[in-house]
Coordinates of C-alpha atoms in Angstrom, one line a residue:
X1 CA 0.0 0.0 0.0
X2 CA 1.1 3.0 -0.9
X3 CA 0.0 6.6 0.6
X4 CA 0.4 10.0 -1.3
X5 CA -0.6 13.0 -1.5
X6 CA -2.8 14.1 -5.0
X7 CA -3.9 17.3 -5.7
X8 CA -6.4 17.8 -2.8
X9 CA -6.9 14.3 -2.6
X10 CA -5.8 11.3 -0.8
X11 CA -5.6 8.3 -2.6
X12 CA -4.4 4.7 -1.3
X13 CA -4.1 2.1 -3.6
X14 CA -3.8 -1.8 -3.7
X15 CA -1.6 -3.2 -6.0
X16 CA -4.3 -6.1 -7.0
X17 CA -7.8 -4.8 -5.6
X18 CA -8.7 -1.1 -7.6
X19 CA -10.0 0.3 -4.9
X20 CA -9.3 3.7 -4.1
X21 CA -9.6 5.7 -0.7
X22 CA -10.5 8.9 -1.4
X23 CA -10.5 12.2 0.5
X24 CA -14.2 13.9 0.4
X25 CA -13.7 17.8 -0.9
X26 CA -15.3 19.9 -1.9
X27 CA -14.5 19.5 -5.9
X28 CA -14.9 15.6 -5.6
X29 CA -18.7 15.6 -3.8
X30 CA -20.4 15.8 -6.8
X31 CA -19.5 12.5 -7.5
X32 CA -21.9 11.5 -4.9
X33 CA -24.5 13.4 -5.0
X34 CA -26.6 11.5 -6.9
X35 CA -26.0 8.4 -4.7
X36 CA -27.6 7.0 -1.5
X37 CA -25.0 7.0 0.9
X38 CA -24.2 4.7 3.7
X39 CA -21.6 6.3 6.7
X40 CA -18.9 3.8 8.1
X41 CA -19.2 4.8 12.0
X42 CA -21.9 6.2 14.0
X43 CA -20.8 9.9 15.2
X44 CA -22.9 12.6 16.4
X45 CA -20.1 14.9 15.7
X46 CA -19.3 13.8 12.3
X47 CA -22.4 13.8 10.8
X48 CA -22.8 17.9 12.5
X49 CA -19.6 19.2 10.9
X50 CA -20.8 16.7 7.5
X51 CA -24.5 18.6 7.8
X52 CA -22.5 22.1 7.5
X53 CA -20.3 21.7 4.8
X54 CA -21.7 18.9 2.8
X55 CA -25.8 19.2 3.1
X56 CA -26.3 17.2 -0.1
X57 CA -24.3 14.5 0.5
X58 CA -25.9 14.7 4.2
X59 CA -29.5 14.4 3.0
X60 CA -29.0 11.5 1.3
X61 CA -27.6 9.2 4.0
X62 CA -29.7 6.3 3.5
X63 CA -28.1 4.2 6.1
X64 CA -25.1 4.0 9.0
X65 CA -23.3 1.1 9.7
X66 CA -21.5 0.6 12.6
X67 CA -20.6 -2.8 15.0
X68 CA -20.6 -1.1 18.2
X69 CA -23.7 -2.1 19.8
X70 CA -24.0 0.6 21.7
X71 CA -24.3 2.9 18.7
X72 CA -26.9 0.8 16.9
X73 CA -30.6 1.8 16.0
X74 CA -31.7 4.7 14.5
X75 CA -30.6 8.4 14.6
X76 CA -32.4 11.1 12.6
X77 CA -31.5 12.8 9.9
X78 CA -33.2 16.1 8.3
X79 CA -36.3 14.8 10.2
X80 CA -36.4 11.2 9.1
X81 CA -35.3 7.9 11.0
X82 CA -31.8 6.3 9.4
X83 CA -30.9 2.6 10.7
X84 CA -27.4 2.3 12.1
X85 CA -26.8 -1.2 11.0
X86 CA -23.9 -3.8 11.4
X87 CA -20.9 -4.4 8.9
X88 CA -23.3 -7.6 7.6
X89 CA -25.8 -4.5 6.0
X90 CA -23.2 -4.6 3.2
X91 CA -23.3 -7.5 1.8
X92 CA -26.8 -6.7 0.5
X93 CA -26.2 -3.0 -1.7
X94 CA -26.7 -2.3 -4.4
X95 CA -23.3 -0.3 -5.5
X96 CA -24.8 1.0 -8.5
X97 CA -27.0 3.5 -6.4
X98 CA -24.7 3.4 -3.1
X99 CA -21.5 5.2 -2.1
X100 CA -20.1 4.7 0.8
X101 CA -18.3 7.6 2.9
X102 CA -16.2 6.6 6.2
X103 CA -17.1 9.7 9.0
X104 CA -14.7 8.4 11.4
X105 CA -11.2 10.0 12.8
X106 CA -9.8 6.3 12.4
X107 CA -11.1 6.2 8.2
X108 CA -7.6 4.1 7.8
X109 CA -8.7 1.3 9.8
X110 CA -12.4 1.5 8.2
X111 CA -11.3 1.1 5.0
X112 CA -8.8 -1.7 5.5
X113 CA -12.0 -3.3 7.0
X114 CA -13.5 -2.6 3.7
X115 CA -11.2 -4.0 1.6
X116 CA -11.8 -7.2 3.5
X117 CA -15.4 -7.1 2.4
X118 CA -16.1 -9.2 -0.9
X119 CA -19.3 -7.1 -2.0
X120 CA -17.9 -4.0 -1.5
X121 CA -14.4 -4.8 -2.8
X122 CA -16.4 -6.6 -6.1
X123 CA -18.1 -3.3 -6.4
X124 CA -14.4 -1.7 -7.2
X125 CA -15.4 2.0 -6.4
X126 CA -14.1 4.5 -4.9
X127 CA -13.9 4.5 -0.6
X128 CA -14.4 8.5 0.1
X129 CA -13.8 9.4 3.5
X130 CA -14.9 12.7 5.7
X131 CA -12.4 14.6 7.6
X132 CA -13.8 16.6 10.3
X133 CA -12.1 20.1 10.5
X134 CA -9.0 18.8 13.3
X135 CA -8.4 15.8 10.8
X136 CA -8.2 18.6 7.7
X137 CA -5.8 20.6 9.8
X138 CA -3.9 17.3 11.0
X139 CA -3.2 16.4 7.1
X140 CA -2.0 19.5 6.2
X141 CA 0.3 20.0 8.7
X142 CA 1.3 16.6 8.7
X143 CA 2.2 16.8 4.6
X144 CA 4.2 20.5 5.5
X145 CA 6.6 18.7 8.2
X146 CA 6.7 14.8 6.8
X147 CA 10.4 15.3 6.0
X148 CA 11.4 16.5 9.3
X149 CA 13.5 15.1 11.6
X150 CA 11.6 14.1 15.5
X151 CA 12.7 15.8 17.8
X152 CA 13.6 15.1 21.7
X153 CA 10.1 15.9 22.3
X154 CA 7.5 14.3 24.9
X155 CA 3.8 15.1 24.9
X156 CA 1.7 14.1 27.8
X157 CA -2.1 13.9 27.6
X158 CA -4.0 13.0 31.0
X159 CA -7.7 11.9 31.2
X160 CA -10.4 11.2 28.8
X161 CA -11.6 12.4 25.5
X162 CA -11.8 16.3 25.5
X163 CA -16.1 16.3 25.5
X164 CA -15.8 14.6 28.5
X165 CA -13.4 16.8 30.3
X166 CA -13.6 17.2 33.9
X167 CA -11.3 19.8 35.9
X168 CA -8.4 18.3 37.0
X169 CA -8.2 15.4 35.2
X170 CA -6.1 16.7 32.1
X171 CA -2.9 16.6 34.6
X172 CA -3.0 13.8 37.0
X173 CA -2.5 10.1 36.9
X174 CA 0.3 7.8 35.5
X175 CA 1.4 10.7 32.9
X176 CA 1.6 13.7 35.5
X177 CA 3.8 10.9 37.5
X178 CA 6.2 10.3 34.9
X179 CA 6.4 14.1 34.1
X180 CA 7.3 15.2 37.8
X181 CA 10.0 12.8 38.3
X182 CA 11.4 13.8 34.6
X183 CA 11.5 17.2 36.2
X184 CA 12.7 16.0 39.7
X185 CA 15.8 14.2 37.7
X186 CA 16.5 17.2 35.3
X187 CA 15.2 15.2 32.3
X188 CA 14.0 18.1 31.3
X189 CA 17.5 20.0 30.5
X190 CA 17.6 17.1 27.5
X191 CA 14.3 16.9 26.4
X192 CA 11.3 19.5 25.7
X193 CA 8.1 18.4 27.9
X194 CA 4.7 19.5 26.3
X195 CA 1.5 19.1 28.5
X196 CA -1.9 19.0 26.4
X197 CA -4.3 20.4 29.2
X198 CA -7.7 22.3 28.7
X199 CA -6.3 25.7 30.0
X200 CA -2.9 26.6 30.1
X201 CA -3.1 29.8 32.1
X202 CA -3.9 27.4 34.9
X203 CA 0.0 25.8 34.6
X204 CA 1.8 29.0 35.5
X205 CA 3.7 27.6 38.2
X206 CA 5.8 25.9 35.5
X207 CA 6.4 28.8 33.6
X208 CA 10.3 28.8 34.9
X209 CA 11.4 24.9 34.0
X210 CA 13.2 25.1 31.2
X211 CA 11.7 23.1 28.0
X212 CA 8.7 23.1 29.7
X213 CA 5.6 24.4 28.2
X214 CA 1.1 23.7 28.3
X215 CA -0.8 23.7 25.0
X216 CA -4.5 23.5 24.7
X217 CA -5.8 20.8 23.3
X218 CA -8.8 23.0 21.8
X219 CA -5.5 24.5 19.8
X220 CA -6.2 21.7 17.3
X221 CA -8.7 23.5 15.4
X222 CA -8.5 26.6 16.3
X223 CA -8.9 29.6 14.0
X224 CA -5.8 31.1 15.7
X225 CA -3.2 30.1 13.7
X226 CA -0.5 31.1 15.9
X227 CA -1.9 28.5 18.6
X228 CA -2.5 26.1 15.6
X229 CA 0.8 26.3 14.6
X230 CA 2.3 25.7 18.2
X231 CA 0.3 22.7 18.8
X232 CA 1.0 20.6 15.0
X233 CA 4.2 21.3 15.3
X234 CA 5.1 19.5 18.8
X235 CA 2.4 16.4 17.7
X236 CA 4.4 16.2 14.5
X237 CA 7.8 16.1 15.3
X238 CA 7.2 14.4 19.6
X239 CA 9.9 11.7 20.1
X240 CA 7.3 10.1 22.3
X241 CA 3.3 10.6 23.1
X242 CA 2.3 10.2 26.9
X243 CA -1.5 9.7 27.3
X244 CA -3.9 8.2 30.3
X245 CA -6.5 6.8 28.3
X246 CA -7.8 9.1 25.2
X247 CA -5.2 8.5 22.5
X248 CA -7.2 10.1 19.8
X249 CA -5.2 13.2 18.9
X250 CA -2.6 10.7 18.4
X251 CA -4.1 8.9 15.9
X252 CA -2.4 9.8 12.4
X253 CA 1.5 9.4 13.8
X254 CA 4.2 8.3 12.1
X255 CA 6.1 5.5 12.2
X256 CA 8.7 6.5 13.9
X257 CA 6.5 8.1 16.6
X258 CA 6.0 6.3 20.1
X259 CA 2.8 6.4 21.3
X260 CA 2.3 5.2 25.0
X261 CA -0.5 4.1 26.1
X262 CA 0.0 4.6 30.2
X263 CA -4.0 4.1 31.1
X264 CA -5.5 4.9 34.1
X265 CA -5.4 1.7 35.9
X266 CA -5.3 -2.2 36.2
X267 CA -8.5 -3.0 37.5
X268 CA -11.8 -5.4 38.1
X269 CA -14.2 -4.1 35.2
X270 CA -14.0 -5.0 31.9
X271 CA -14.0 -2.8 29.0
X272 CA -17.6 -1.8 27.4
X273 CA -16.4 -2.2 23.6
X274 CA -13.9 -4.3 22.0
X275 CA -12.2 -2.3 19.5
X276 CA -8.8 -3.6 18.7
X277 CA -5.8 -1.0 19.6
X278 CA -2.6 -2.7 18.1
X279 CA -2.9 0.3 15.3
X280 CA -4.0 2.8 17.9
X281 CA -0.8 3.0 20.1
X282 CA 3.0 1.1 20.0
X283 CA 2.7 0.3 23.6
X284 CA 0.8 0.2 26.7
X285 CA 2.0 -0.4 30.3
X286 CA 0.8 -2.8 33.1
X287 CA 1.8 -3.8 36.7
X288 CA 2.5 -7.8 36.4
X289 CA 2.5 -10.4 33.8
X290 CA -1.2 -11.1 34.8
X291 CA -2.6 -8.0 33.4
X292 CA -0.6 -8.1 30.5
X293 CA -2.6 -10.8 29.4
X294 CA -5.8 -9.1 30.7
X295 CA -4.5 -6.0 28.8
X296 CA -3.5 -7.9 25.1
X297 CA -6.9 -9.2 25.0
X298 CA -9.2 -6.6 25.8
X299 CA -7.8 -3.9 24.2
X300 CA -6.5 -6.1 21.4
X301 CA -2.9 -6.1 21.6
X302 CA -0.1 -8.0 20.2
X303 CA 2.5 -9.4 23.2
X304 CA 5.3 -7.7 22.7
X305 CA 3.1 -4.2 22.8
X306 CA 2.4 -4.5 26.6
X307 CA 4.9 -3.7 28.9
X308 CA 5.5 -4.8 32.5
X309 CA 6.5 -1.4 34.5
X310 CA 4.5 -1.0 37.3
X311 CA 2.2 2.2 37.1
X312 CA 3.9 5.7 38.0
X313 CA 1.1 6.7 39.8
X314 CA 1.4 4.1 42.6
X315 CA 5.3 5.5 43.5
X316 CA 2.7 8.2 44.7
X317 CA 1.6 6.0 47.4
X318 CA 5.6 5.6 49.1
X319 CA 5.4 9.2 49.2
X320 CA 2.2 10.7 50.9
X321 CA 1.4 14.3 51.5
X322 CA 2.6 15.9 54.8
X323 CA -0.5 16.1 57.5
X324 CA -0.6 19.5 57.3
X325 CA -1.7 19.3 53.8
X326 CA -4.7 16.8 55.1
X327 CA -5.7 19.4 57.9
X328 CA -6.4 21.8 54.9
X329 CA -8.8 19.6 53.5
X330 CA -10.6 18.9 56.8
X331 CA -9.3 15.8 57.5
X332 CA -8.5 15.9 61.4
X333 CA -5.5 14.3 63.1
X334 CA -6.3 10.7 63.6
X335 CA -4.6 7.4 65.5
X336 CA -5.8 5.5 62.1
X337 CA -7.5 6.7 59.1
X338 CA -9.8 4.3 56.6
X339 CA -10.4 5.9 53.0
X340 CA -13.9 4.6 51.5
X341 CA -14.0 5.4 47.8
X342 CA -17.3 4.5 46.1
X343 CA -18.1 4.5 42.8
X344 CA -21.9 5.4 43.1
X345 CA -23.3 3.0 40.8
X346 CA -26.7 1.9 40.0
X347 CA -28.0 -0.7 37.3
X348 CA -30.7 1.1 35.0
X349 CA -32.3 -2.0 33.1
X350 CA -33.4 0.2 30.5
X351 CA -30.3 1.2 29.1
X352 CA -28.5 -2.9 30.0
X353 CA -25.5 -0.1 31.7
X354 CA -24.4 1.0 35.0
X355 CA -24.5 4.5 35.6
X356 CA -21.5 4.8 37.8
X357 CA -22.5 8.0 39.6
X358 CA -26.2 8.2 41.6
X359 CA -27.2 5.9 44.5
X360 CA -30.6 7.1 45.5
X361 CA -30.6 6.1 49.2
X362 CA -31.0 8.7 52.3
X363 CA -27.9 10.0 52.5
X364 CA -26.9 8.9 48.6
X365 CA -24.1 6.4 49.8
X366 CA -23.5 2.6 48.9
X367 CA -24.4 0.0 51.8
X368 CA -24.7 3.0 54.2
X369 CA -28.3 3.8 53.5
X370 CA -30.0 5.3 56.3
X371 CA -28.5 8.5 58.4
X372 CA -28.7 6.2 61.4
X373 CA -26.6 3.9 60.1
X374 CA -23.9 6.7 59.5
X375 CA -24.4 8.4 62.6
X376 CA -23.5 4.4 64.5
X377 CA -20.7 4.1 61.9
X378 CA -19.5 7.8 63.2
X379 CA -19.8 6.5 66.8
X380 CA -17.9 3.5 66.4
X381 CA -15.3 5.2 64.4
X382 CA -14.7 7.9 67.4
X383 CA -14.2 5.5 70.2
X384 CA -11.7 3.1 68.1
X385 CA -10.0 7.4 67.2
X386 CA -10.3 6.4 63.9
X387 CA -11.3 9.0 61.2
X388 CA -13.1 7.4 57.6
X389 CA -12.4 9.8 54.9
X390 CA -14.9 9.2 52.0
X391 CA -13.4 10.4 48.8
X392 CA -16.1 11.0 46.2
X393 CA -15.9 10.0 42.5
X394 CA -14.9 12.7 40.4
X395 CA -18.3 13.2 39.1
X396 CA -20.0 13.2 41.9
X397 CA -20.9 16.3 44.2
X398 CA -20.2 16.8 47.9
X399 CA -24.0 18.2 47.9
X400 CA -25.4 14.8 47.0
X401 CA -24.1 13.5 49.7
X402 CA -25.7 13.6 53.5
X403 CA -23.5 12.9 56.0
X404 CA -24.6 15.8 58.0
X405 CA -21.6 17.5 60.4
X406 CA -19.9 14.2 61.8
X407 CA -17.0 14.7 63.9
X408 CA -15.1 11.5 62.2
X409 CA -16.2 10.8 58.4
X410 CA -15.4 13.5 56.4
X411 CA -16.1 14.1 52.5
X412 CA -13.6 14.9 50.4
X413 CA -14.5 16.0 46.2
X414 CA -12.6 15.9 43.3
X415 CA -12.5 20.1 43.5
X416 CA -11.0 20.3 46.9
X417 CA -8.2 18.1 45.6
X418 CA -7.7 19.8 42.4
X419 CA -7.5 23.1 44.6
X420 CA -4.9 21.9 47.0
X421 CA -3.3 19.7 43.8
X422 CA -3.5 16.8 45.6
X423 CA -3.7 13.1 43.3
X424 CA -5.9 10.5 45.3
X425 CA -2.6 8.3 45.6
X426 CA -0.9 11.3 47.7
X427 CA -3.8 10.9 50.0
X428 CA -4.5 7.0 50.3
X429 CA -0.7 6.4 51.4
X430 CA -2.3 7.8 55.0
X431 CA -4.8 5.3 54.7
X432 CA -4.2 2.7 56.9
X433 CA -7.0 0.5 55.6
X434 CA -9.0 0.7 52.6
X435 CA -13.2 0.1 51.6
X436 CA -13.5 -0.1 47.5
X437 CA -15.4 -1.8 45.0
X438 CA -14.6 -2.0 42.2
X439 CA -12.1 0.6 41.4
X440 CA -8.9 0.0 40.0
X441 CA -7.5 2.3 43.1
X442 CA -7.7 -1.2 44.9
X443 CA -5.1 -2.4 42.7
X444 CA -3.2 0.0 43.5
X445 CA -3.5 0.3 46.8
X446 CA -2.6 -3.4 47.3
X447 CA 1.2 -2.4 46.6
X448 CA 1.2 -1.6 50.1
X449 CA -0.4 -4.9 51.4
X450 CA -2.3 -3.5 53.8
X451 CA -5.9 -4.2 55.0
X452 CA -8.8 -3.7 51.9
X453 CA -12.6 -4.5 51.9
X454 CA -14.7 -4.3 49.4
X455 CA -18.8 -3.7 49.5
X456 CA -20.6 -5.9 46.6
X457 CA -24.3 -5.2 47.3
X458 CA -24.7 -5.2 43.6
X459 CA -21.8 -7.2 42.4
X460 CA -24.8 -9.7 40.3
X461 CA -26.1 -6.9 38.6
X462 CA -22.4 -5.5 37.7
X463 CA -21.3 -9.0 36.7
X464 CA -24.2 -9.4 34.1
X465 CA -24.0 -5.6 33.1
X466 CA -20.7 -4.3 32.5
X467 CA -18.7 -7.2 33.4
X468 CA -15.6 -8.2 34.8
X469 CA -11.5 -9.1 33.7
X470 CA -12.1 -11.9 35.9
X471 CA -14.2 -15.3 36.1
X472 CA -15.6 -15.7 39.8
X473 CA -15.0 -12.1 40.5
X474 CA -15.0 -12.9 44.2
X475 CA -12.1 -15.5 44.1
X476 CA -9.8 -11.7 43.2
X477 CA -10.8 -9.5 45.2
X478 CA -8.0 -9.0 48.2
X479 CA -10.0 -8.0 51.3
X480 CA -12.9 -8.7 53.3
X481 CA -16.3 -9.0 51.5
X482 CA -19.1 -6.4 52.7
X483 CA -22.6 -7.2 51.6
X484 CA -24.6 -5.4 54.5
X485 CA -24.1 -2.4 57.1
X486 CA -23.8 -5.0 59.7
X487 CA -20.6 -6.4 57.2
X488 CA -19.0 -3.0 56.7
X489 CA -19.5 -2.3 60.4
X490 CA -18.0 -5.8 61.4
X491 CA -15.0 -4.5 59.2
X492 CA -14.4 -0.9 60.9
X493 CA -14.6 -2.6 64.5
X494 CA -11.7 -5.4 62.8
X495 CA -9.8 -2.4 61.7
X496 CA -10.2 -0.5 64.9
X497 CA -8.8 -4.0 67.3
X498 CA -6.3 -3.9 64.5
X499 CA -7.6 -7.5 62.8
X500 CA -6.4 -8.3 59.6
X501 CA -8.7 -11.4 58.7
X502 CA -7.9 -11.4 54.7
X503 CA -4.3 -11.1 54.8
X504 CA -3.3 -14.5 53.8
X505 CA -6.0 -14.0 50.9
X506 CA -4.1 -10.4 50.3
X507 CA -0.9 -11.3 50.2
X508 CA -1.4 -14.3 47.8
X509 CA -3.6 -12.2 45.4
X510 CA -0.6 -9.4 45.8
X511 CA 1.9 -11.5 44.5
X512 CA 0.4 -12.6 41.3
X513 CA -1.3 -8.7 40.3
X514 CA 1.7 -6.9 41.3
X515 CA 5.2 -8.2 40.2
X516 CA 6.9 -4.6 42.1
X517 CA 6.6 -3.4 45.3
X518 CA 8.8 0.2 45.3
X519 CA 8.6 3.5 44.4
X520 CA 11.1 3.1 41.1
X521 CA 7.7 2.8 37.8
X522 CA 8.3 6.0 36.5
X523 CA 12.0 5.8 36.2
X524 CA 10.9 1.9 34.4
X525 CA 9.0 3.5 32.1
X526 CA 11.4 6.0 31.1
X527 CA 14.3 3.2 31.1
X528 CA 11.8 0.9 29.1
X529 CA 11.4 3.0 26.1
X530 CA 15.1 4.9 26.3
X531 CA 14.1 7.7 27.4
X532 CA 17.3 8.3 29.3
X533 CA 19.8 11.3 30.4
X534 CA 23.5 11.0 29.2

């Protein structure tokens, strides 16, 4: 296959099957505008930006395919329903009236999934595909520097895709790990370090590190040029791409770019769509030979991409914030603290998901339901001087919650910690026992083998809804299992006589999900893909 630049169009061509992928412009649509056309990939996005500058060719969208389930059914166009159908929809076409445009960021993959397709590659027509306006600025840019050298460059992305942003999460996680001890050790003096973040203005306190500088990610399509400018030219010519989860601005690299995929955590759920990454990223990082597996399957991975580091973030956990730092989130001096972090999840039947982010119960807690409950649990937890800090889920708010004013659980948001530029790991190294769920935060708090629990009041509806990594769920979780309040009380009053009931069950489930036990993953990672000082 060979890929070229033609005119205004992009062409890639087989050397035995004639078809031809082609880039949709505005002097080629009029080859399709007298032709029903089916869209490869379901996006609300797409099909916006498509609407604006290609209304014909949007009004006749006669059908979407598309194998994610989720995205399946109908979605409306210009006030009619259009099916979004399977990949199996085209074997049954007719091509003489059909054309089929891919509205996807990854059209590459879609059409070598074409070309796999004996009715459509009998058909031999042309493949056009629609580039939404940060993929037309990509090419362009990517065509003006293809003969430059890489530089010693590193971008770091944190968090998920930018619709979903949440404040805070564009600089934390495994990729703010590796980027602090890069600038601990001086790396930094060899290489330039390029944060994508939402706001830069908010990264000031960098301003003075040499080779150190924060881009928008919004600067991929912006009509500034000079921000435009700034932002292709680190993506085309990084050394290396850093992200924690979304790898999407990533997605049209080079070769000899590395794209590492750090992710956000080894964990119990399982992922909600297969699509296969080995195209998507070189590498991706894991804590033990264990998840490697767990990781080349679910994300689709060859062997040799997954690589056994450790995750940065957990050298977090060896190296806690000082206590004067947890007075000035309200935490109170304590003999013993337990962290609960729930992920406020409720099955809705209706939609065959979990929504990981309302429990309607009195005070809008797991297991704890009623305030009396909590006000016992409060009791217990002052005459054992213990203090349970209950760190919410990013998405939830403090509000929702209705502890009331008690003198030894406190609340603690995703704001506050943003505020006082805290990362949960800083805080959970205090903790000297833990209550999760589900939450790949149990993972890594297991690296310090100390006492967990987890509360699985709904662990048959997660198992048959989202799903789990592991068979017998139950048989992998390290701690105590909590069911009830009596349970989860049972396992404060343990903690408090200083009981540690699981740890034979800990220690052997340790050993086999975590093959390190220091503070050294971030210089691994950097060691593992030569990222190294003289």
């Amino acid at each position: 296959i060979s890929l070229g630049l033609v005119g205004s169009e992009m062409c890639i061509r087989d050397r035995y099957i004639n078809m031809q992928l082609r880039h949709l412009t505005t002097e080629n649509q009029k080859q399709l505008r007298t032709k029903n056309i089916i869209c490869i990939e379901h996006s609300d996005s797409y099909l916006k930006e498509l609407q604006a500058r290609f209304p014909d060719i949007y009004n006749s969208i006669t059908c979407i395919v598309d194998d994610y389930k989720r995205n399946q059914g109908e979605v409306n166009i210009q006030d009619r329903q259009v099916s979004v159908e399977d990949t199996s929809y085209l074997n049954d076409i007719d091509y003489n009236q059909s054309s089929i445009l891919i509205t996807s960021d990854y059209y590459l993959e879609a059409f070598d999934k074409l070309r796999n397709i004996p009715e459509v590659v009998a058909n031999n027509q042309s493949i056009y595909f629609f580039a939404n306006k940060e993929t037309e600025y990509e090419l362009t840019y990517r065509e003006q520097y293809k003969s430059d050298s890489l530089r010693n460059l590193v971008i770091f992305r944190s968090g998920p895709h930018a619709s979903a942003y949440v404040k805070g999460m564009d600089f934390t996680d495994n990729a703010r790990t590796v980027f602090e001890y890069m600038l601990a050790n001086n790396y930094n003096e060899k290489y330039e370090l390029i944060w994508l973040v939402k706001n830069p203005d908010e990264f000031k306190r960098y301003q003075d590190y040499k080779n150190v500088k924060f881009y928008s990610f919004d600067w991929s399509e912006t009509e500034n040029k000079q921000d435009r400018d700034r932002y292709y030219d680190a993506l085309c010519h990084a050394k290396y791409l850093f992200c924690t989860d979304a790898y999407g601005f990533a997605r049209n690299c080079r070769k000899d770019q590395i794209r590492i995929q750090l992710w956000h955590g080894c964990g119990f759920k399982t992922r909600t769509n297969f699509i296969p990454c080995e195209r998507r990223y070189e590498y991706n990082i894991v804590i033990s030979q264990k998840y490697k597996e767990i990781h080349r399957d679910i994300y689709g991975l060859r062997d040799d991409q997954v690589i056994i580091t450790g995750y940065p973030k957990e050298d977090l956990l060896f190296h806690p914030v000082s206590k004067e730092k947890l007075q000035q989130l309200g935490i109170p001096d304590s003999d013993r603290y337990i962290f609960w972090l729930p992920t406020f999840r409720t099955a809705r039947e209706q939609l065959k998901i979990l929504n990981e982010h309302v429990v309607e119960t009195e005070v809008g807690l797991p297991v704890i339901y009623r305030q009396k409950d909590l006000d016992n649990l409060n009791t217990i937890l002052a005459e054992n001087h213990m203090v349970m800090v209950i760190k919410l889920h990013p998405f939830q708010k403090k509000n929702s919650v209705c502890c009331g004013h008690l003198s030894n659980i406190v609340l603690i948001e995703n704001d506050q910690l943003v505020e006082a530029d805290i990362q949960i790991n800083e805080l959970l190294g205090w903790a000297d026992a833990l209550i999760s769920d589900y939450s790949s935060a149990a993972i890594d708090y297991l690296i310090l083998n100390r006492p967990i629990a987890f509360t699985l009041d709904d662990v048959e509806e997660y198992s048959s809804s989202r799903g789990f990594v592991f068979d017998n769920i139950r048989n992998w979780l390290p701690g105590k299992e909590i069911f009830s309040v009596d349970e989860f009380i049972e396992y404060v009053k343990e903690m408090g006589a200083s009981i540690d009931s699981s740890k034979e069950k800990r220690e052997h489930i340790r050993s086999i999900l975590h093959q390190f036990d220091d503070d050294q993953s971030s210089r691994r990672v950097l060691d593992a893909f030569g990222i190294m000082l003289d």
